[in-house]
Amino acid sequence: MAYRRLLLPLTGTASGEAALATALMVARIWNAHVHCLHVRVDARDVAPLAGEGLSGAMIEEMMAATERESGERASRVRALFERFADHSGGVILADSAESALKADGPTLSFESIAGREEDVVAQQSRLYDLAVVPHPEAGEDVSSSDALHAVLFDSGRPVLIAPREAPATIGTRVCCAWNGSAESAAAIAAALPWLHRANAVRLLYADEYQRRGPTVDGIRAYLRWHEIEAEPVLFKPQTKDVGAGLLGAARDFRADLLCMGAYSHSRLRQLILGGVTRHILENSDMPVLMCR
C-alpha cells in the first residue's frame, strides 16, 4: 500500500507554503500526485444572508464585492502555487491523470472552483488517499479549520495536518497515540505505510487517555502481524493536560510524525471544554496524521 493521490486544500493562509512543502515531501516519498484545490466563495451563497430590508441593488452590490474579493484571493493562492512550483526542482506539473501516471516522479496540479469549501473539500477528499491540510490559523482565517474538520468528519479519509514550518524529515520516527478507541485504530491502519518504512515506532498510552477498548498490548500484537515492532511507552499528562503530555512525549522521542485518532468525544464538547485533539491541533510543531 502507498499514498498515490494527495489533496491539498489551499486557502491563502500563512501556513499554505509550509503545507505545500510538506505535501511535496510526502509526494517524493511515495512518488505521488498532489492536487492543490482552492475553493472560491460563490457569490450566490451570499444573497440569502443579506437579510430583509435590503434593496435588490444593495444585494447585487454585496454579491459583486464578494465575487471581486474571492477572485483576488484566488489569484493570490494561484500565485503562491506557481511560485512554489517554480522553485521546486524535479516536480512535474500534470493537469490530467494520464500525464501524472506517465510521469517519473512527483507531480503537482492546481484547481480553483466556486462552492462551499467544507462541502467541496470533504467530497473531493473521498477520491484521494490522503488530505494534507495547512496548520489551523483560526485567528487569521477560520476557513483552514473548516477544511480540516470537513475532511475529518465527512471524507472517510485520513488527514495530515502540516506544521506551521515545513519539517526537515517526515515519517522516520513515528509516534502512535493509542487509547483503545475506534478512531485510534483507524489512524494506525491508515499509518501502516509510514510504520513499515519508519526507523523507529513508539506507542504512547496513558491511563488518563485510555477509552473502552483494547489495551496497548493488543495493538502492539496487531502491529507484529504486520512485521512492525513498536515500543510501548507510558506518558504522563502535564498539569493534568493529556494533550500536552502526549505532545511532550512525542517531542522527547524526536518524532517527525504523530499518528492519532481525532475527537473521541464530540467536536462541540472538545471545543468548549478543550481536549486532546484540540491541544494537538493548536500546538503541534510536527506533522500529525489524524483519523476520525
Short mmCIF file of C-alpha atoms in Angstrom, two decimals:
data_model
loop_
_atom_site.label_atom_id
_atom_site.label_comp_id
_atom_site.label_asym_id
_atom_site.label_seq_id
_atom_site.Cartn_x
_atom_site.Cartn_y
_atom_site.Cartn_z
CA MET A 1 0.00 0.00 0.00
CA ALA A 2 1.19 3.52 -0.77
CA TYR A 3 -0.19 7.03 -0.91
CA ARG A 4 -0.55 7.89 -4.60
CA ARG A 5 -3.06 10.78 -4.63
CA LEU A 6 -2.89 13.67 -2.17
CA LEU A 7 -5.39 16.51 -1.89
CA LEU A 8 -4.20 19.85 -0.51
CA PRO A 9 -6.91 22.47 0.18
CA LEU A 10 -5.25 25.88 -0.19
CA THR A 11 -6.92 28.90 1.43
CA GLY A 12 -4.21 31.53 1.26
CA THR A 13 -3.29 31.41 4.96
CA ALA A 14 0.24 32.00 6.20
CA SER A 15 0.66 28.23 6.63
CA GLY A 16 -0.09 27.48 2.98
CA GLU A 17 3.52 27.40 1.80
CA ALA A 18 4.55 25.09 4.65
CA ALA A 19 1.66 22.80 3.72
CA LEU A 20 2.80 22.79 0.09
CA ALA A 21 6.33 21.86 1.13
CA THR A 22 5.01 19.13 3.45
CA ALA A 23 2.74 17.68 0.76
CA LEU A 24 5.57 17.66 -1.76
CA MET A 25 7.83 15.92 0.76
CA VAL A 26 5.20 13.19 1.11
CA ALA A 27 4.80 13.01 -2.67
CA ARG A 28 8.54 12.50 -3.15
CA ILE A 29 8.49 9.58 -0.71
CA TRP A 30 5.57 7.82 -2.38
CA ASN A 31 6.04 9.05 -5.95
CA ALA A 32 2.61 10.61 -5.63
CA HIS A 33 0.48 13.33 -7.18
CA VAL A 34 -0.52 16.44 -5.19
CA HIS A 35 -3.70 18.19 -6.30
CA CYS A 36 -3.99 21.68 -4.83
CA LEU A 37 -7.59 22.80 -4.54
CA HIS A 38 -8.75 26.33 -3.85
CA VAL A 39 -12.48 26.80 -3.25
CA ARG A 40 -13.72 30.30 -4.03
CA VAL A 41 -16.74 31.77 -2.28
CA ASP A 42 -19.78 31.50 -4.51
CA ALA A 43 -21.40 34.95 -4.55
CA ARG A 44 -24.82 33.30 -4.89
CA ASP A 45 -24.42 31.89 -1.38
CA VAL A 46 -24.20 35.42 0.00
CA ALA A 47 -27.65 36.54 -1.19
CA PRO A 48 -29.69 34.54 1.39
CA LEU A 49 -27.51 36.05 4.14
CA ALA A 50 -28.25 39.60 3.13
CA GLY A 51 -31.33 39.74 5.36
CA GLU A 52 -34.56 41.61 4.97
CA GLY A 53 -34.83 45.30 4.26
CA LEU A 54 -32.10 45.42 1.62
CA SER A 55 -32.90 46.54 -1.87
CA GLY A 56 -32.09 44.44 -4.90
CA ALA A 57 -29.36 46.92 -5.84
CA MET A 58 -27.71 46.57 -2.42
CA ILE A 59 -27.77 42.77 -2.63
CA GLU A 60 -26.27 42.88 -6.10
CA GLU A 61 -23.54 45.21 -4.82
CA MET A 62 -22.76 42.79 -1.99
CA MET A 63 -22.57 39.89 -4.42
CA ALA A 64 -20.29 41.87 -6.75
CA ALA A 65 -17.98 42.76 -3.85
CA THR A 66 -17.88 39.14 -2.73
CA GLU A 67 -17.09 37.99 -6.27
CA ARG A 68 -14.32 40.58 -6.56
CA GLU A 69 -12.72 39.69 -3.21
CA SER A 70 -13.00 35.98 -3.94
CA GLY A 71 -11.32 36.43 -7.32
CA GLU A 72 -8.48 38.45 -5.82
CA ARG A 73 -7.91 35.82 -3.18
CA ALA A 74 -7.94 33.06 -5.78
CA SER A 75 -5.30 34.97 -7.75
CA ARG A 76 -3.08 35.20 -4.66
CA VAL A 77 -3.43 31.49 -3.98
CA ARG A 78 -2.65 30.66 -7.60
CA ALA A 79 0.43 32.90 -7.44
CA LEU A 80 1.57 31.11 -4.27
CA PHE A 81 1.22 27.77 -6.02
CA GLU A 82 3.11 28.93 -9.12
CA ARG A 83 5.97 30.40 -7.09
CA PHE A 84 6.27 27.19 -5.14
CA ALA A 85 6.20 25.03 -8.30
CA ASP A 86 8.85 27.21 -9.96
CA HIS A 87 11.24 26.75 -7.02
CA SER A 88 10.65 23.02 -6.55
CA GLY A 89 13.13 21.19 -8.71
CA GLY A 90 12.21 17.90 -10.32
CA VAL A 91 8.46 18.34 -9.95
CA ILE A 92 6.23 17.97 -12.99
CA LEU A 93 3.03 19.94 -13.45
CA ALA A 94 0.36 17.48 -14.55
CA ASP A 95 -3.14 18.68 -15.36
CA SER A 96 -4.58 15.23 -16.05
CA ALA A 97 -4.44 11.77 -14.52
CA GLU A 98 -2.89 10.41 -17.70
CA SER A 99 0.04 12.82 -17.62
CA ALA A 100 0.56 12.25 -13.90
CA LEU A 101 0.62 8.48 -14.29
CA LYS A 102 3.18 8.72 -17.09
CA ALA A 103 5.49 10.98 -15.08
CA ASP A 104 8.61 9.59 -13.47
CA GLY A 105 8.45 11.35 -10.12
CA PRO A 106 6.10 13.51 -8.02
CA THR A 107 3.58 15.70 -9.81
CA LEU A 108 1.53 18.78 -8.96
CA SER A 109 -1.72 20.29 -10.21
CA PHE A 110 -3.93 23.24 -9.26
CA GLU A 111 -7.66 23.85 -9.48
CA SER A 112 -9.84 26.74 -8.36
CA ILE A 113 -13.60 26.22 -8.20
CA ALA A 114 -16.55 28.03 -6.62
CA GLY A 115 -18.63 26.49 -3.86
CA ARG A 116 -18.90 25.90 -0.12
CA GLU A 117 -15.40 24.93 0.98
CA GLU A 118 -16.39 22.44 3.66
CA ASP A 119 -18.68 20.58 1.24
CA VAL A 120 -16.32 20.59 -1.74
CA VAL A 121 -13.23 19.59 0.25
CA ALA A 122 -14.98 16.77 2.12
CA GLN A 123 -16.47 15.33 -1.07
CA GLN A 124 -13.32 15.62 -3.16
CA SER A 125 -11.17 14.09 -0.39
CA ARG A 126 -13.05 10.81 -0.76
CA LEU A 127 -11.22 10.25 -4.06
CA TYR A 128 -7.74 10.67 -2.55
CA ASP A 129 -5.56 8.51 -0.32
CA LEU A 130 -4.71 11.37 2.00
CA ALA A 131 -5.61 15.01 2.52
CA VAL A 132 -2.85 17.39 3.59
CA VAL A 133 -4.24 20.42 5.40
CA PRO A 134 -2.42 23.62 6.41
CA HIS A 135 -1.96 24.16 10.12
CA PRO A 136 -5.10 25.81 11.54
CA GLU A 137 -4.72 29.56 11.86
CA ALA A 138 -8.06 30.35 13.49
CA GLY A 139 -7.09 33.89 14.41
CA GLU A 140 -6.17 34.65 10.81
CA ASP A 141 -8.55 32.60 8.71
CA VAL A 142 -11.03 30.10 10.17
CA SER A 143 -11.63 28.55 6.74
CA SER A 144 -8.47 26.48 7.17
CA SER A 145 -10.05 24.84 10.22
CA ASP A 146 -13.29 24.37 8.30
CA ALA A 147 -11.41 22.36 5.69
CA LEU A 148 -9.73 20.28 8.37
CA HIS A 149 -12.94 19.42 10.17
CA ALA A 150 -14.72 18.69 6.90
CA VAL A 151 -12.08 16.13 5.95
CA LEU A 152 -12.02 14.57 9.42
CA PHE A 153 -15.78 14.21 9.77
CA ASP A 154 -17.09 13.76 6.23
CA SER A 155 -14.44 12.32 3.93
CA GLY A 156 -13.75 8.87 5.35
CA ARG A 157 -10.05 9.53 4.66
CA PRO A 158 -7.05 10.27 6.86
CA VAL A 159 -5.77 13.81 7.09
CA LEU A 160 -2.20 15.00 7.57
CA ILE A 161 -2.01 18.34 9.36
CA ALA A 162 1.12 20.15 8.22
CA PRO A 163 3.13 22.10 10.82
CA ARG A 164 3.49 25.87 10.65
CA GLU A 165 7.00 25.40 9.25
CA ALA A 166 7.94 22.67 6.78
CA PRO A 167 9.63 19.74 8.57
CA ALA A 168 13.16 18.59 7.77
CA THR A 169 12.00 14.96 7.64
CA ILE A 170 8.74 13.09 7.91
CA GLY A 171 7.93 9.51 8.86
CA THR A 172 11.37 8.33 10.01
CA ARG A 173 10.47 8.30 13.72
CA VAL A 174 6.73 7.77 14.27
CA CYS A 175 4.69 8.01 17.45
CA CYS A 176 1.24 6.43 17.55
CA ALA A 177 -1.16 7.58 20.26
CA TRP A 178 -3.24 4.62 21.49
CA ASN A 179 -6.34 4.76 23.68
CA GLY A 180 -8.32 1.74 22.51
CA SER A 181 -10.86 3.79 20.55
CA ALA A 182 -12.12 3.14 17.03
CA GLU A 183 -10.53 6.44 15.97
CA SER A 184 -7.07 5.43 17.16
CA ALA A 185 -7.42 2.05 15.44
CA ALA A 186 -8.38 3.76 12.17
CA ALA A 187 -5.41 6.11 12.48
CA ILE A 188 -2.93 3.27 12.94
CA ALA A 189 -4.42 1.37 10.00
CA ALA A 190 -4.06 4.49 7.82
CA ALA A 191 -0.47 4.92 9.03
CA LEU A 192 0.69 1.38 8.17
CA PRO A 193 2.63 2.54 5.07
CA TRP A 194 4.53 5.01 7.26
CA LEU A 195 5.11 2.45 10.01
CA HIS A 196 6.60 -0.06 7.56
CA ARG A 197 9.24 2.40 6.39
CA ALA A 198 9.96 4.11 9.74
CA ASN A 199 13.28 3.61 11.50
CA ALA A 200 11.57 3.59 14.91
CA VAL A 201 7.96 3.36 16.11
CA ARG A 202 6.66 4.15 19.57
CA LEU A 203 3.18 3.53 21.03
CA LEU A 204 2.17 6.24 23.51
CA TYR A 205 -0.51 5.40 26.09
CA ALA A 206 -1.76 6.62 29.46
CA ASP A 207 -4.46 5.64 31.94
CA GLU A 208 -5.98 9.11 31.64
CA TYR A 209 -6.10 8.75 27.83
CA GLN A 210 -7.49 5.20 27.64
CA ARG A 211 -11.07 4.63 26.48
CA ARG A 212 -13.12 1.43 26.48
CA GLY A 213 -11.27 -0.92 24.15
CA PRO A 214 -8.09 -2.95 23.69
CA THR A 215 -5.00 -2.03 25.68
CA VAL A 216 -1.62 -1.10 24.24
CA ASP A 217 -0.55 -4.76 24.35
CA GLY A 218 -3.33 -5.59 21.91
CA ILE A 219 -2.32 -3.02 19.30
CA ARG A 220 1.34 -3.97 19.73
CA ALA A 221 0.46 -7.58 18.92
CA TYR A 222 -1.57 -6.41 15.91
CA LEU A 223 1.40 -4.50 14.54
CA ARG A 224 3.61 -7.57 14.91
CA TRP A 225 1.32 -9.36 12.46
CA HIS A 226 2.39 -6.65 10.03
CA GLU A 227 6.06 -7.17 10.93
CA ILE A 228 6.20 -3.82 12.73
CA GLU A 229 7.92 -3.73 16.11
CA ALA A 230 6.64 -0.84 18.21
CA GLU A 231 7.86 0.17 21.65
CA PRO A 232 5.06 0.88 24.17
CA VAL A 233 5.77 3.91 26.36
CA LEU A 234 3.59 5.25 29.16
CA PHE A 235 3.32 9.04 29.11
CA LYS A 236 2.18 11.30 31.91
CA PRO A 237 -0.17 14.26 31.47
CA GLN A 238 1.42 17.63 32.16
CA THR A 239 -0.53 19.53 34.83
CA LYS A 240 -3.46 17.18 34.15
CA ASP A 241 -3.38 18.06 30.42
CA VAL A 242 -3.33 14.82 28.44
CA GLY A 243 -2.70 16.62 25.14
CA ALA A 244 0.37 18.40 26.48
CA GLY A 245 1.72 15.15 27.90
CA LEU A 246 1.18 13.34 24.61
CA LEU A 247 2.86 16.06 22.59
CA GLY A 248 5.74 16.25 25.05
CA ALA A 249 6.31 12.51 24.81
CA ALA A 250 6.37 12.69 21.01
CA ARG A 251 8.92 15.52 21.15
CA ASP A 252 11.07 13.57 23.62
CA PHE A 253 11.17 10.73 21.07
CA ARG A 254 12.20 13.27 18.39
CA ALA A 255 9.23 12.11 16.34
CA ASP A 256 8.74 13.58 12.88
CA LEU A 257 5.21 12.16 12.60
CA LEU A 258 2.47 11.75 15.19
CA CYS A 259 -0.41 9.40 14.40
CA MET A 260 -3.62 9.62 16.41
CA GLY A 261 -7.38 9.36 16.37
CA ALA A 262 -9.39 12.57 16.45
CA TYR A 263 -12.30 13.59 18.67
CA SER A 264 -13.15 10.53 20.74
CA HIS A 265 -15.69 12.89 22.32
CA SER A 266 -17.87 15.16 20.23
CA ARG A 267 -16.18 18.07 18.49
CA LEU A 268 -18.53 20.51 20.25
CA ARG A 269 -17.61 19.19 23.69
CA GLN A 270 -13.90 19.43 22.89
CA LEU A 271 -14.22 22.97 21.53
CA ILE A 272 -15.99 24.05 24.72
CA LEU A 273 -14.02 22.07 27.30
CA GLY A 274 -10.74 21.61 25.49
CA GLY A 275 -9.37 18.16 24.78
CA VAL A 276 -6.50 16.15 23.41
CA THR A 277 -7.37 16.74 19.76
CA ARG A 278 -7.74 20.47 20.22
CA HIS A 279 -4.43 20.78 22.08
CA ILE A 280 -2.55 18.86 19.40
CA LEU A 281 -4.14 20.89 16.60
CA GLU A 282 -3.21 24.17 18.25
CA ASN A 283 0.28 23.31 19.50
CA SER A 284 1.90 20.60 17.40
CA ASP A 285 5.13 21.53 15.63
CA MET A 286 5.35 18.22 13.76
CA PRO A 287 3.16 16.63 11.06
CA VAL A 288 0.13 14.90 12.59
CA LEU A 289 -1.80 12.11 10.87
CA MET A 290 -5.39 12.02 12.16
CA CYS A 291 -8.42 9.83 11.52
CA ARG A 292 -11.97 10.13 12.77
#
